[in-house]
Each structure stands twice: as structure tokens, then as C-alpha cells.
Short mmCIF file of C-alpha atoms in Angstrom, two decimals:
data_model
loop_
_atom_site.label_atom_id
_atom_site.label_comp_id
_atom_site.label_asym_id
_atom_site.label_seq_id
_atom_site.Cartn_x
_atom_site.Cartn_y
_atom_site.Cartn_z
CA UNK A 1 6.51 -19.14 17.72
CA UNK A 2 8.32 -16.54 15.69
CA UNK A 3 11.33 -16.81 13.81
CA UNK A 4 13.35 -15.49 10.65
CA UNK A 5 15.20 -17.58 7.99
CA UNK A 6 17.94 -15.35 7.22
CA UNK A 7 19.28 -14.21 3.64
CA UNK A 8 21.64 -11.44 2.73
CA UNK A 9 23.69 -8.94 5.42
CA UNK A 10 21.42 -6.10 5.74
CA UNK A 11 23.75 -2.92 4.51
CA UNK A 12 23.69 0.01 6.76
CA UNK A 13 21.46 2.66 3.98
CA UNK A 14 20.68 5.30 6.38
CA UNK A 15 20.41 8.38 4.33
CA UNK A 16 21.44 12.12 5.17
CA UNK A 17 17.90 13.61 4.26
CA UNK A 18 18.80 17.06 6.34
CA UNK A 19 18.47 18.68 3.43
CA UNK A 20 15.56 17.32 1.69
CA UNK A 21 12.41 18.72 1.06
CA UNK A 22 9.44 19.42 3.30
CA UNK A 23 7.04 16.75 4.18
CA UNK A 24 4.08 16.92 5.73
CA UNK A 25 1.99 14.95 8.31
CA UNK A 26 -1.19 15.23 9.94
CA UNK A 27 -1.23 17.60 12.93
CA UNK A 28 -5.07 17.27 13.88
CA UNK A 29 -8.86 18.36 12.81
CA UNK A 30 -8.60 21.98 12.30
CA UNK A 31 -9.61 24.49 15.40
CA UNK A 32 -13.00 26.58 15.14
CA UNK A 33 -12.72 29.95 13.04
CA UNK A 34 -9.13 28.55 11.54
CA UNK A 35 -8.36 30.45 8.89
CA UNK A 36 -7.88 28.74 5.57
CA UNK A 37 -6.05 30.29 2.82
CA UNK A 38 -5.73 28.49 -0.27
CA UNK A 39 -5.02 24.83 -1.77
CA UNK A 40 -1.53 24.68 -0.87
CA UNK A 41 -1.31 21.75 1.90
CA UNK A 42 -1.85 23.49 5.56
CA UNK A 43 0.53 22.31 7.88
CA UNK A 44 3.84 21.38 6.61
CA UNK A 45 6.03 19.59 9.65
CA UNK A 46 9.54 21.14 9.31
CA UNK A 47 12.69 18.72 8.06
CA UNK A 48 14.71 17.91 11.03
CA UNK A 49 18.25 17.13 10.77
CA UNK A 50 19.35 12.88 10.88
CA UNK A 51 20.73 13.39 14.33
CA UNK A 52 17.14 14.36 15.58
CA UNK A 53 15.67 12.05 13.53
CA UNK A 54 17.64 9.04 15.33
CA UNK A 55 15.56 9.65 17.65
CA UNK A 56 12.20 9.77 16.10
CA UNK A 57 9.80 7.24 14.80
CA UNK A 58 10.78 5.51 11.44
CA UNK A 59 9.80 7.19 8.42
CA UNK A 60 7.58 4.50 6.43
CA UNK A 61 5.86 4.26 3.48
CA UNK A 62 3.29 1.61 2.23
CA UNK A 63 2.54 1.00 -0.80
CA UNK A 64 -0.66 -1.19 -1.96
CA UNK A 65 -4.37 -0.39 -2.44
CA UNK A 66 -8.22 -1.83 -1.27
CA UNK A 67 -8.46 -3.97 2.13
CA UNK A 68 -4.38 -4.91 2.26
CA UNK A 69 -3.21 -1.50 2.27
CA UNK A 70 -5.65 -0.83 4.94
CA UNK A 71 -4.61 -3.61 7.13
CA UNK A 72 -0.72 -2.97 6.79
CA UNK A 73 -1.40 0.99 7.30
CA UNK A 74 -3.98 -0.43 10.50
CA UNK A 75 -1.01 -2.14 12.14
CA UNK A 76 2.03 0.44 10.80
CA UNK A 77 -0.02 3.82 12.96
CA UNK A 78 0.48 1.87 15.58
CA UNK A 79 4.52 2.58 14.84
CA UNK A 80 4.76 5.98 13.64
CA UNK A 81 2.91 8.85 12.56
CA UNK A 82 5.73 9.49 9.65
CA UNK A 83 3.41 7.08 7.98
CA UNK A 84 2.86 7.84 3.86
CA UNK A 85 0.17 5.53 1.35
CA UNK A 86 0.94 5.55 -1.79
CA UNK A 87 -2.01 4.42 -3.52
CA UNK A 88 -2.83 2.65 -6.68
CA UNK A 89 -5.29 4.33 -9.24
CA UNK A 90 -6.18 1.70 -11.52
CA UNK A 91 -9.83 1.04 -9.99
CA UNK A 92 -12.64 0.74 -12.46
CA UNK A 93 -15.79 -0.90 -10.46
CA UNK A 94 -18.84 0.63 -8.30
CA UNK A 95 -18.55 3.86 -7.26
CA UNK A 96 -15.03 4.43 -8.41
CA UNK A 97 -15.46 3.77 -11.51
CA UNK A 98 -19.05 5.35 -12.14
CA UNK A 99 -17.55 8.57 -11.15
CA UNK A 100 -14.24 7.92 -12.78
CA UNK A 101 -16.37 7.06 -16.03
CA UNK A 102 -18.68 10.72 -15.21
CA UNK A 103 -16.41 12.79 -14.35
CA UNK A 104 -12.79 11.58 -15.68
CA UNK A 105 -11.31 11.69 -11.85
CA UNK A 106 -8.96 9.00 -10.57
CA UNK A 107 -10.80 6.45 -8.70
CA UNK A 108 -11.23 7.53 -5.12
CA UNK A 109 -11.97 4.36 -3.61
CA UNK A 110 -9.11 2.80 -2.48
CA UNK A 111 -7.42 6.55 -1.25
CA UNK A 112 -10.66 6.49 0.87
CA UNK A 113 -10.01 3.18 2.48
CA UNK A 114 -6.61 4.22 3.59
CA UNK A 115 -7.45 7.86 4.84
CA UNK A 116 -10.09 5.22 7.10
CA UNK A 117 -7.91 2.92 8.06
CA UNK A 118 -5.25 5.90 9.73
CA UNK A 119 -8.29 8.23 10.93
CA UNK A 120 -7.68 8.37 14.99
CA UNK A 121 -8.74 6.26 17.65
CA UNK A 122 -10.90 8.91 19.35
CA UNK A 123 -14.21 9.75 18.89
CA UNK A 124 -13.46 11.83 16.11
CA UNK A 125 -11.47 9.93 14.22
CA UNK A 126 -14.02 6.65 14.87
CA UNK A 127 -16.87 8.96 13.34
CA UNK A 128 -15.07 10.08 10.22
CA UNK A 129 -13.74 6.60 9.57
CA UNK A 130 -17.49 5.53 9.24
CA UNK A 131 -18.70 8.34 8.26
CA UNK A 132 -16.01 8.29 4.61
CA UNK A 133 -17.24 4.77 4.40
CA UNK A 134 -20.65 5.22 4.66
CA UNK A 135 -22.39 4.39 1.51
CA UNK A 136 -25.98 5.52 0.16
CA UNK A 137 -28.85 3.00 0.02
CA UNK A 138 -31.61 3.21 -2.66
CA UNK A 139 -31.48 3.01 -6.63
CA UNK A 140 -31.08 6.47 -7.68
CA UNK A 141 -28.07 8.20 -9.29
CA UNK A 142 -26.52 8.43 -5.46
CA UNK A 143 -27.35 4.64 -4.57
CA UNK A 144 -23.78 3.07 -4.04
CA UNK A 145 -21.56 5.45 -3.60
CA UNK A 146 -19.62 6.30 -0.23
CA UNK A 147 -19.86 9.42 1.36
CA UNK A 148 -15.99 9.80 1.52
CA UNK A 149 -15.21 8.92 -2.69
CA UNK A 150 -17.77 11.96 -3.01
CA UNK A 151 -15.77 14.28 -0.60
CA UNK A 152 -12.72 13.33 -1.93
CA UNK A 153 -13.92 14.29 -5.82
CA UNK A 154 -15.35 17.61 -4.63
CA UNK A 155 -12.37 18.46 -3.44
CA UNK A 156 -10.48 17.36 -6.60
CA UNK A 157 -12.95 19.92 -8.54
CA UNK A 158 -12.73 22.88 -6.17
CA UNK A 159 -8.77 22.88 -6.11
CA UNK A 160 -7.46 21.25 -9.42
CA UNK A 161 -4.98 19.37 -7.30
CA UNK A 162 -5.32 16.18 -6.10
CA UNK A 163 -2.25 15.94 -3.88
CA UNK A 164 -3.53 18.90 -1.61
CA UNK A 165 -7.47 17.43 -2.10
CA UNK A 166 -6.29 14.50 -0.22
CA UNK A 167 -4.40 16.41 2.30
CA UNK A 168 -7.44 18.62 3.26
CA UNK A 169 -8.85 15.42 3.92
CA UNK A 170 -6.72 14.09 5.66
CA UNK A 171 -6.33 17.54 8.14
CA UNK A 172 -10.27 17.04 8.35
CA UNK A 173 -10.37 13.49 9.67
CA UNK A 174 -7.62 14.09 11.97
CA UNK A 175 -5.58 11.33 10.31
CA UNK A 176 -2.77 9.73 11.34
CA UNK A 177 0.36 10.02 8.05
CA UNK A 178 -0.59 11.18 4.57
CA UNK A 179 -2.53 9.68 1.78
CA UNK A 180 -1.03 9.85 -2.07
CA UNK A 181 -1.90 8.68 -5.33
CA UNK A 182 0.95 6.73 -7.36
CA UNK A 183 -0.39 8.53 -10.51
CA UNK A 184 -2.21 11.97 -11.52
CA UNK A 185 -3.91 10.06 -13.58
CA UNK A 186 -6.24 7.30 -13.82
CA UNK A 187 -4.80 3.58 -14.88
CA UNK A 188 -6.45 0.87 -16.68
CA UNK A 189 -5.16 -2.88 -15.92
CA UNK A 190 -4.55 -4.99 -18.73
CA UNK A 191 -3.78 -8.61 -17.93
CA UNK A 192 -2.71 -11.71 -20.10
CA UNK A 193 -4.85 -14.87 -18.73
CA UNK A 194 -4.14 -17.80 -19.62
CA UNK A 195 -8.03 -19.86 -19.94
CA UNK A 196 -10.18 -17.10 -19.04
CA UNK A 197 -12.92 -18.66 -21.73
CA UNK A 198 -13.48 -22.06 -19.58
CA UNK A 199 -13.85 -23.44 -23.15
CA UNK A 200 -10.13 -22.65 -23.68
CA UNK A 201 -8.30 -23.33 -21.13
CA UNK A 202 -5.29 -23.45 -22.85
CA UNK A 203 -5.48 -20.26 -24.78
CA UNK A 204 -3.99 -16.48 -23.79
CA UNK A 205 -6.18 -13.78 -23.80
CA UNK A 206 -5.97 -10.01 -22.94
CA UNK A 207 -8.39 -8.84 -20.02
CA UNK A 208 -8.67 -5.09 -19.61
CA UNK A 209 -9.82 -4.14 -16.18
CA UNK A 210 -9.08 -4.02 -13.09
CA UNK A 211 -12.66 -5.19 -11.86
CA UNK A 212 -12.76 -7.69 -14.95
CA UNK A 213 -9.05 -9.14 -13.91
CA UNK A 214 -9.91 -9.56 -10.04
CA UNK A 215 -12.64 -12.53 -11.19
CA UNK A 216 -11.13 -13.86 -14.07
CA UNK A 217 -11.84 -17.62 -13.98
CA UNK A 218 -8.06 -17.93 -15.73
CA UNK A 219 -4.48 -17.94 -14.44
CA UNK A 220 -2.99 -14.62 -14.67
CA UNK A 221 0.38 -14.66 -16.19
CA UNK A 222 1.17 -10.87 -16.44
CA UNK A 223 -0.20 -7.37 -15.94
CA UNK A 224 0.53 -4.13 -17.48
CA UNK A 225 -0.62 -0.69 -16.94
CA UNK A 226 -2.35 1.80 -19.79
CA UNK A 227 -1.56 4.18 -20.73
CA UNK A 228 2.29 2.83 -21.01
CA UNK A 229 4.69 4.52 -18.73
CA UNK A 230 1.85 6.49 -16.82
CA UNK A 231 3.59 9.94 -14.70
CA UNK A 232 4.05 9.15 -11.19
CA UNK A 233 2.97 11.54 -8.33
CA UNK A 234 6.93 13.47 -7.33
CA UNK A 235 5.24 13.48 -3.40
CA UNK A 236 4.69 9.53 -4.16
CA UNK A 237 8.22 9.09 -5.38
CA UNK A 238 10.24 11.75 -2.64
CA UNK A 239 8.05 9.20 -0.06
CA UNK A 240 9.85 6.12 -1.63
CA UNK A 241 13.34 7.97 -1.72
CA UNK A 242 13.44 9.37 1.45
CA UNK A 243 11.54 6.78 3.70
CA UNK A 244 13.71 4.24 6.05
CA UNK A 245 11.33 1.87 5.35
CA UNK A 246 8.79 0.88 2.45
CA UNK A 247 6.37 -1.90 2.77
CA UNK A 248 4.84 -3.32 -0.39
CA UNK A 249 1.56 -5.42 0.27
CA UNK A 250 -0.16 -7.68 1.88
CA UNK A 251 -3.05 -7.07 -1.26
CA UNK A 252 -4.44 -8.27 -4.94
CA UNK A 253 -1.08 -9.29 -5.93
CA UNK A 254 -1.87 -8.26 -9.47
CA UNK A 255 -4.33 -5.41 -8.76
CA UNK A 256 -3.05 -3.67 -6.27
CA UNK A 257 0.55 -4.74 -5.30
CA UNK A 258 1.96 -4.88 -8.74
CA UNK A 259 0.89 -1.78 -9.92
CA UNK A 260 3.52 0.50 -8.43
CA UNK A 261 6.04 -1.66 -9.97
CA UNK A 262 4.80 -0.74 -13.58
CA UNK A 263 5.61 3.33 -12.72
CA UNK A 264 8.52 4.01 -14.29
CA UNK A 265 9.44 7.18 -11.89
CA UNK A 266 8.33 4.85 -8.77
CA UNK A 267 9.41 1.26 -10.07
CA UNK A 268 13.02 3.58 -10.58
CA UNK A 269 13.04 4.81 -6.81
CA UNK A 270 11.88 1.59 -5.73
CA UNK A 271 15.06 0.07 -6.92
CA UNK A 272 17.43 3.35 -6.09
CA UNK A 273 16.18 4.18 -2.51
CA UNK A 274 17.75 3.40 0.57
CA UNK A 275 15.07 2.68 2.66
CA UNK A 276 15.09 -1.12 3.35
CA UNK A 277 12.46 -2.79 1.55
CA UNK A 278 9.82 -5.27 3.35
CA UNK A 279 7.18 -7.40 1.22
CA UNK A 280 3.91 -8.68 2.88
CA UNK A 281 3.23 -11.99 1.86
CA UNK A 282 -1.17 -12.58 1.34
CA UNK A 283 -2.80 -14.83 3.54
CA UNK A 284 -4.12 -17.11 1.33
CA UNK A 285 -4.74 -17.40 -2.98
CA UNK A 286 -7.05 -14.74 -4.21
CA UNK A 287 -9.95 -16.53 -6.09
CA UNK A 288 -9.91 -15.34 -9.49
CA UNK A 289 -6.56 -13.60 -9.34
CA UNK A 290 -4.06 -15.91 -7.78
CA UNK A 291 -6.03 -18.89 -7.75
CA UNK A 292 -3.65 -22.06 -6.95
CA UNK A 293 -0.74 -19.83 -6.51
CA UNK A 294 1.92 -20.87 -4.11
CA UNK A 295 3.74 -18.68 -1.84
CA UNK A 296 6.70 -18.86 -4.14
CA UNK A 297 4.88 -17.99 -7.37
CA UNK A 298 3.67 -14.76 -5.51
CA UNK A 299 7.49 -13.65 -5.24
CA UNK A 300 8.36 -14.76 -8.26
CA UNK A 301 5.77 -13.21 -10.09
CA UNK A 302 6.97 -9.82 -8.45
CA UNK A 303 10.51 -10.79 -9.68
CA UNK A 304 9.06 -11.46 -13.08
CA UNK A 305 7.94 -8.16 -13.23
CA UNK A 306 10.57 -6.03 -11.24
CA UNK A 307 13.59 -7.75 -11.99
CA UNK A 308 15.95 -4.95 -10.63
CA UNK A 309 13.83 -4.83 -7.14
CA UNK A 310 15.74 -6.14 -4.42
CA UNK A 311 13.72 -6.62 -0.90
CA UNK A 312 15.40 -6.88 2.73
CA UNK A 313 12.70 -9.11 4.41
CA UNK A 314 9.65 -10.72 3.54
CA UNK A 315 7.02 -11.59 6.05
CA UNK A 316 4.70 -14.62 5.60
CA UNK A 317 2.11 -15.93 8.24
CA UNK A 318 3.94 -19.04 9.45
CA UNK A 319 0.22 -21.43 9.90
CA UNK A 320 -0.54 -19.83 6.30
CA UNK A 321 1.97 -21.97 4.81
CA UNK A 322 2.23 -24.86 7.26
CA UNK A 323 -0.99 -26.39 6.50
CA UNK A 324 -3.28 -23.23 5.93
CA UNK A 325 -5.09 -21.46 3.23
CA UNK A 326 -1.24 -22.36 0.97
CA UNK A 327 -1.44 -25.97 2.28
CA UNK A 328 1.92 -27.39 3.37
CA UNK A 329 4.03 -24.61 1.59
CA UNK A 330 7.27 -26.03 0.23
CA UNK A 331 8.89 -23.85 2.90
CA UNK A 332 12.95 -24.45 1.44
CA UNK A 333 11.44 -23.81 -1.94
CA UNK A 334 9.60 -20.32 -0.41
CA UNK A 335 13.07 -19.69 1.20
CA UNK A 336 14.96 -19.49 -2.09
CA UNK A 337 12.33 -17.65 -3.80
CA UNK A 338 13.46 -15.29 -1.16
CA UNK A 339 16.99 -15.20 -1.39
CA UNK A 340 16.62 -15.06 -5.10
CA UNK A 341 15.41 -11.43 -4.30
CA UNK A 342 18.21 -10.76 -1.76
CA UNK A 343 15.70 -11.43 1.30
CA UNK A 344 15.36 -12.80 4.77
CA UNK A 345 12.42 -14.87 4.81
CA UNK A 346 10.95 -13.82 8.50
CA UNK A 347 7.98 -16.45 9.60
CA UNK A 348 5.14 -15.28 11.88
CA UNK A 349 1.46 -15.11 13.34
CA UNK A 350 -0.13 -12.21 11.77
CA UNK A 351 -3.78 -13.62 10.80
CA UNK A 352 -6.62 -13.03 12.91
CA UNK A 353 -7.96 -16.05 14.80
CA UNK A 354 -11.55 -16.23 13.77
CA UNK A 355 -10.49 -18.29 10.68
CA UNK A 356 -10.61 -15.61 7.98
CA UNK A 357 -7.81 -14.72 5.60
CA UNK A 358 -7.40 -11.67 7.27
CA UNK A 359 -4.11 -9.95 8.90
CA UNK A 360 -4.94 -8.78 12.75
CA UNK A 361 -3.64 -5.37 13.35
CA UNK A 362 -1.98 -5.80 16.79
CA UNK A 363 0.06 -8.90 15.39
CA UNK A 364 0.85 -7.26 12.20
CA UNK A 365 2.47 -4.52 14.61
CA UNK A 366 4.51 -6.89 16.65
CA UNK A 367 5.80 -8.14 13.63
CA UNK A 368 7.03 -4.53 11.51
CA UNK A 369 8.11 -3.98 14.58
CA UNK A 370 10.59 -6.64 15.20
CA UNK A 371 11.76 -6.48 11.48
CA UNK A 372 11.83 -2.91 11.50
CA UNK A 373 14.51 -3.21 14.66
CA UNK A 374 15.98 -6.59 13.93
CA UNK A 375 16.75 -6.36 10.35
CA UNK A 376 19.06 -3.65 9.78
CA UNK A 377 18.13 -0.76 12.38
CA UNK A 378 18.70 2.80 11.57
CA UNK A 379 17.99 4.34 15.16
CA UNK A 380 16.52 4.07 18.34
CA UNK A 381 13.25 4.84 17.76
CA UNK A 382 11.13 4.46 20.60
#
């Protein structure tokens, strides 16, 4: 049973982009003996005009990082193929952040993960998704690290660009959208917990790290980025600007979700764009992060944070929060959290059925699908 608690009129945003500029997509693995010029990105897809694209797939893009970006960008290629990641780049643990540390790269981990999760369903794309995750075995200096982190760096050294590293990737593995980082430049995490010595449970202390902050035995009250005011990626933000739709979460709601709300030049397009706006509401508490959290402290904690952002729909697992991993959810409580941020509050099944806190990609699809053409259509797209 599906159904949608409704909050404000949806405003008819639809932006004339026929003049914007060029953005690309993935057009397949390159052919044999293909010549290959230079850094610059290979196969730009050429700007069509808002009467042609009425009748294209929606332009989305999702913003997270680790396992929930994967599973909303698993379930969203099953939309469109005008599909953009914008990644976060604050990850400082295992492979990441041992080359991070060596070599002063962003972390590629989590840009990996998505450049898997929208590789194609043939045989190519199946191989390169496992072959980018693929991680050595032993104890030397290569024990650890995935195959695809250590593409992804060589890439970064041979062109100086990370933007068109990632999109050489992405033209090798045949995926399915583009993969960008939010930032140029790597991010530290600096959280205030509140009992993170068990001896103190009372006391505030500052935890530096995103690794450090995803077990913290405390309650997380805020997060900020470092350095302060960090550059954003201008691909990252034209994606924001010019999508019709951008989907923040499911993800480590103060890892990986909040991030991109701490960008100034991305937190600003965020709030200016007029795409309509969909947040992914997690499963179930995050030990260590959101531990005892509610459903409505997870929106109000994004409110806390981004009080300008105002979202169009907000999708929560309806068994989650009628007696699952939430408990029985205070659902007219979770329902004002929502219109509080100008939302419709749309209840669904989106978790796999084996028990696990996980979203299932074919029911995550049915349900961006029926928001995406319910809640404020822009055009026929299919």
C-alpha cells in the first residue's frame, strides 16, 4: 500500500535551459583504434531545446556518497540516463584515505561506488562493476585497496583534472550518467558530539573525521566541513541548477548527506534551482551516527543545518516507521517535520525483503517514479 500525505502546491519550475551549457553523458566503452586526443571530456551530448526535452527522460541529479548514493543512483538508471552524482569528498578511512594521506588526492572511494553502481547491465558493464570494486588481498603496501580508487588516482595524475579523470572512467566502464565530485578538494568532517567519552556523557566534544564521526559512541549534534567554505566543483553546481530533479540521500545523514549542504556554491544552488527537490529518508538509525534518531530528527537536523532549503517530497519506507527499524514513528509528528520544510510526506515500500536496512532497487524505481510524475510533472517523459 502506497500513499502520499500531501504538503505545499507543487509550483510549475520548469526552466528554459535551451541555452545552457553543454553536458555530457555516457555514450558507451570506446570502439577499437578510437582515437583519443587529450583530457578534455570525449563525448559531449549536444543541448537540446525544452520543447525536445519534453519529451525526453528527466534530467536528475543525486546527491549523497558510500552505499546510499549507490542504491538511489541503482534504482534512478533505471529512469534516465540524464543521470549526474555529485559526490561527497570528505572520506578519510582505508584505502581512501591512505592514498588521500600519500598522495594529497580527494578520496576516490565513494566516486568509485557510484561509477559501480551506474556501470551497464551487460556483460561489460557487470565486469567493470566488479572489476573497480575489486580489492587486493595480502599485507603489503597494495593490500586493501580497490582496483577502481587506483584507476581513478592515476588518472587524476596523468591529466591534472579530476572532472575529466572521472569522465574517462566513466566512457571506459560504459556507464550509465556522469560521476562528479562536490569539491576539488579534499574535506575533513568535524562534528560536535555530545558524550563521545562514555565517561561524559553529558559533555560536548569536537570529533574530526569522517571515519572517527561514523562510530562515535555519542549523539551528534552538528557537523561542519574544513577547510570553511571549501570551492565547489561549477559541473557539480550547473548539475544542481539545471536538473528537473535533485535527490538528496538515502545515506550517513551526517557523513554523506549533509555534506553538500555545507558548500557554499552548492548549498546556494540548492536553495536557487528549480528543479524540484526530493529527500530520501534512511531505513533505519545509523549506529554511531544517528543512533536513537527518529525520523523527524533526521529532517530536522537537515533544517538545522540548511535553513533556506526547501524540499518538494520526501520519501520514507512506510513498515520503517510503522513498527520497523524507527519503531512506531510518530507519523503526524514526521508529517509536520515535513511541512515545516514545504514537503509532501509520500509513504512507501522501498526496503528489500530479506530483513536488512537496505533500499531494493526495483521498488526504489517505482517509487521516483511515481513522485517524479505525480508531484509536479514537467513533461511526458516516457
Amino acid at each position: 500500500m502506497t500513499g502520499y500525505v500531501p504538503g505545499r502546491q507543487f509550483q510549475n519550475r520548469t526552466a528554459d535551459r535551451s541555452g545552457a551549457p553543454a553536458r555530457s553523458t555516457g555514450t558507451g566503452r570506446p570502439r577499437s583504434g578510437a582515437a583519443r586526443t587529450g583530457p578534455s571530456r570525449p563525448h559531449p551530448a549536444p543541448r537540446t531545446s525544452q520543447a525536445a526535452r519534453n519529451n525526453q527522460a528527466p534530467r536528475i541529479t543525486a546527491l549523497g556518497g558510500g552505499q546510499g548514493l549507490s542504491a538511489s543512483l541503482s534504482a534512478l538508471r533505471r529512469l534516465t540516463s540524464d543521470l549526474t552524482a555529485v559526490v561527497t569528498v570528505a572520506d578519510d578511512g582505508g584505502s581512501s584515505g591512505r592514498l588521500r594521506e600519500e598522495l594529497g588526492v580527494l578520496p576516490p572511494g565513494d566516486l568509485r561506488k557510484a561509477l559501480a553502481a551506474l556501470c551497464g547491465d551487460d556483460d561489460w558493464g557487470r565486469t567493470w562493476s566488479e572489476v573497480i570494486q575489486q580489492r587486493f588481498t595480502g599485507t603489503g603496501e597494495l593490500g586493501g585497496h580497490a582496483v577502481g580508487n587506483l584507476l581513478i588516482v592515476a588518472l587524476w595524475e596523468k591529466l591534472g583534472d579530476p572532472v575529466a579523470a572521472l569522465d574517462w572512467v566513466g566512457r571506459l566502464l560504459n556507464v550509465q550518467g556522469r560521476v562528479l565530485p562536490m569539491s576539488a578538494v579534499p574535506l575533513d568532517i568535524e562534528a560536535v558530539v555530545r558524550g563521545h567519552d562514555p565517561a561524559f556523557p553529558a559533555e560536548l566534544a569536537a570529533v574530526r573525521g569522517q571515519a572517527n564521526v561514523a562510530v562515535t559512541s555519542g549523539t551528534v549534534q552538528s557537523v561542519r566541513l574544513l577547510p570553511d567554505e571549501p570551492p565547489a566543483v561549477p559541473e557539480a553546481v550547473t548539475a544542481v541548477r539545471e536538473a528537473d530533479w535533485v535527490v538528496l540521500g538515502p545515506g550517513s545523514w551526517f557523513t554523506s548527506v549533509l555534506p553538500h549542504l555545507l558548500v557554499p556554491e552548492l548549498a546556494k544552488a540548492l536553495v536557487e534551482t528549480r528543479a524540484r527537490r526530493l529527500l530520501t529518508l534512511n531505513l533505519a538509525p545509523q549506529p554511531g551516527e544517528t543512533e536513537g534518531f527518529t525520523p523527524q530528527r533526521h529532517l530536522d537536523v537537515i533544517a538545522d543545518h540548511a535553513p533556506d532549503l526547501a524540499v518538494d517530497a520526501i520519501l520514507v519506507d512506510e513498515r520503517a516507521v510503522t513498527g520497523g527499524a524507527f519503531g512506531q514513528a510518530d507519523l503526524a509528528g514526521l508529517e509536520k517535520a515535513a511541512e515545516r520544510m514545504g514537503a509532501a510526506l509520500v509513504l512507501g515500500r522501498v526496503a528489500r525483503t530479506d530483513g536488512t536496512p537496505r533500499h531494493d532497487p526495483e521498488l526504489l524505481a517505482a517509487a521516483y517514479d511515481r513522485i517524479f510524475r505525480t508531484h509536479g510533472r514537467i513533461g511526458p517523459w516516457r
